[in-house]
Coordinates of C-alpha atoms and ligand atoms in Angstrom, one line a residue:
X1 CA 23.3 -2.2 15.2
X2 CA 26.2 -1.0 13.0
X3 CA 25.9 0.1 9.4
X4 CA 27.6 -3.2 8.4
X5 CA 25.0 -5.4 10.0
X6 CA 21.9 -3.7 8.6
X7 CA 20.2 -5.5 5.8
X8 CA 20.3 -3.1 2.9
X9 CA 16.9 -2.4 1.3
X10 CA 17.4 -2.5 -2.4
X11 CA 13.9 -1.9 -3.7
X12 CA 12.5 1.5 -4.6
X13 CA 11.3 3.6 -1.7
X14 CA 8.3 5.7 -2.4
X15 CA 9.0 9.5 -2.4
X16 CA 7.0 11.7 -0.1
X17 CA 5.6 14.7 -1.9
X18 CA 3.5 17.7 -0.8
X19 CA 0.4 15.8 -2.0
X20 CA 1.1 12.3 -0.6
X21 CA 3.2 12.9 2.6
X22 CA 0.2 12.3 5.0
X23 CA -0.4 9.0 3.3
X24 CA 3.2 7.8 3.7
X25 CA 3.6 9.3 7.2
X26 CA 0.5 7.3 8.3
X27 CA 2.0 4.2 6.7
X28 CA 5.2 4.7 8.6
X29 CA 3.0 4.6 11.8
X30 CA 1.3 1.5 10.5
X31 CA -2.0 3.3 9.8
X32 CA -4.0 4.2 6.7
X33 CA -4.8 7.8 6.0
X34 CA -6.8 8.8 3.0
X35 CA -7.5 12.2 1.4
X36 CA -11.1 13.1 1.5
X37 CA -13.0 15.7 -0.4
X38 CA -15.1 18.2 1.6
X39 CA -17.2 19.1 -1.4
X40 CA -18.3 15.7 -2.8
X41 CA -17.4 13.8 0.4
X42 CA -15.6 11.0 -1.5
X43 CA -12.1 9.7 -0.8
X44 CA -9.5 10.9 -3.3
X45 CA -6.9 8.1 -3.8
X46 CA -4.2 8.4 -5.0
X47 CA -4.1 11.8 -3.3
X48 CA -3.5 15.0 -5.3
X49 CA -3.8 18.8 -5.1
X50 CA -7.5 18.5 -5.9
X51 CA -10.3 16.0 -5.9
X52 CA -10.2 13.7 -9.0
X53 CA -14.0 13.4 -8.9
X54 CA -15.1 17.0 -8.7
X55 CA -12.0 19.1 -8.9
X56 CA -12.4 20.8 -5.5
X57 CA -9.3 21.8 -3.7
X58 CA -11.1 21.5 -0.4
X59 CA -9.5 18.2 0.6
X60 CA -8.6 17.0 4.1
X61 CA -7.0 13.9 5.5
X62 CA -8.8 11.2 7.4
X63 CA -7.1 8.5 9.5
X64 CA -8.7 5.1 9.1
X65 CA -6.6 3.3 11.7
X66 CA -4.8 0.0 11.4
X67 CA -7.7 -2.5 10.9
X68 CA -8.1 -2.3 7.2
X69 CA -9.9 -5.0 5.3
X70 CA -10.4 -5.4 1.6
X71 CA -11.0 -7.8 -1.3
X72 CA -8.8 -8.4 -4.2
X73 CA -10.2 -6.4 -7.2
X74 CA -7.5 -7.6 -9.6
X75 CA -4.0 -9.0 -9.5
X76 CA -1.0 -10.2 -11.4
X77 CA 1.7 -12.7 -10.4
X78 CA 5.2 -11.6 -11.4
X79 CA 7.6 -14.4 -12.1
X80 CA 10.5 -12.1 -13.2
X81 CA 12.3 -9.5 -11.0
X82 CA 12.2 -6.4 -13.1
X83 CA 14.0 -4.2 -10.5
X84 CA 16.9 -4.9 -8.2
X85 CA 15.9 -6.3 -4.8
X86 CA 12.9 -8.4 -6.0
X87 CA 15.0 -11.4 -7.1
X88 CA 14.2 -13.4 -3.9
X89 CA 10.5 -12.4 -3.9
X90 CA 9.3 -14.1 -7.1
X91 CA 6.7 -15.3 -7.7
X92 CA 5.2 -12.1 -6.3
X93 CA 1.5 -11.3 -6.1
X94 CA 0.8 -7.7 -7.0
X95 CA -2.8 -6.9 -6.2
X96 CA -5.2 -4.0 -6.4
X97 CA -7.5 -4.3 -3.4
X98 CA -10.9 -2.6 -2.9
X99 CA -11.5 -1.5 0.7
X100 CA -14.4 -3.2 2.3
X101 CA -15.6 0.0 4.0
X102 CA -15.2 2.1 0.8
X103 CA -15.0 -0.1 -2.3
X104 CA -14.3 2.9 -4.6
X105 CA -10.9 3.2 -3.0
X106 CA -8.4 0.7 -4.5
X107 CA -4.9 0.4 -3.1
X108 CA -2.1 -1.6 -4.8
X109 CA 0.3 -3.7 -2.9
X110 CA 1.9 -7.1 -2.7
X111 CA 0.1 -10.0 -1.1
X112 CA 2.7 -11.3 1.4
X113 CA 3.2 -14.7 3.0
X114 CA 0.3 -16.4 1.2
X115 CA 0.1 -19.2 -1.2
X116 CA -0.3 -17.6 -4.6
X117 CA -2.7 -20.4 -5.6
X118 CA -5.2 -19.2 -2.9
X119 CA -5.5 -15.7 -4.4
X120 CA -8.2 -14.8 -6.9
X121 CA -10.5 -11.9 -7.6
X122 CA -12.7 -11.5 -4.5
X123 CA -10.2 -13.0 -2.0
X124 CA -10.5 -11.3 1.4
X125 CA -7.2 -9.6 2.6
X126 CA -6.1 -7.3 5.4
X127 CA -3.6 -4.5 5.3
X128 CA -0.2 -5.1 6.9
X129 CA 2.8 -2.8 7.0
X130 CA 6.2 -4.0 6.0
X131 CA 9.0 -2.1 7.8
X132 CA 11.5 -1.5 5.0
X133 CA 13.9 0.9 6.7
X134 CA 14.2 2.3 10.3
X135 CA 11.7 5.0 9.6
X136 CA 9.7 3.8 6.5
X137 CA 7.0 1.2 6.1
X138 CA 5.0 0.1 3.1
X139 CA 1.3 -0.8 3.1
X140 CA 0.9 -4.4 1.9
X141 CA -1.7 -7.1 2.1
X142 CA -2.1 -10.5 3.7
X143 CA -4.7 -13.2 3.3
X144 CA -7.3 -13.2 6.0
Ligands
ZN201 ZN1 -14.7 16.0 -4.7

């Protein structure tokens, strides 16, 4: 595939930082990794240099694999493309999803391929990974 035939990805690509790189590296492999606190044993998401719950810096990464289920905690439907690249995606469902196995962890993403009229608070979804470049992927959601 030559440079000319690639579809250019125009949307923002999340930056990897020292705090979040394991999260995005796992996403690139189509897996979910979460930061976990060794002191209070809770997940710390979004990740940071220390636990948002107890302040401990004794945090590690746990791989949760690729079978991730959740329920819609809240959502909005965007009818206007506020950034370049989204003009063909509207209306776009942007959801905050609580993980079934750990409801305190909420992960934002788009609900892809679904009828927006079928989405409400409590709708069950599963995580999918959208390949956006040759080496990057975004965690997203699909209706179960
Ligand atoms: Zn903690």
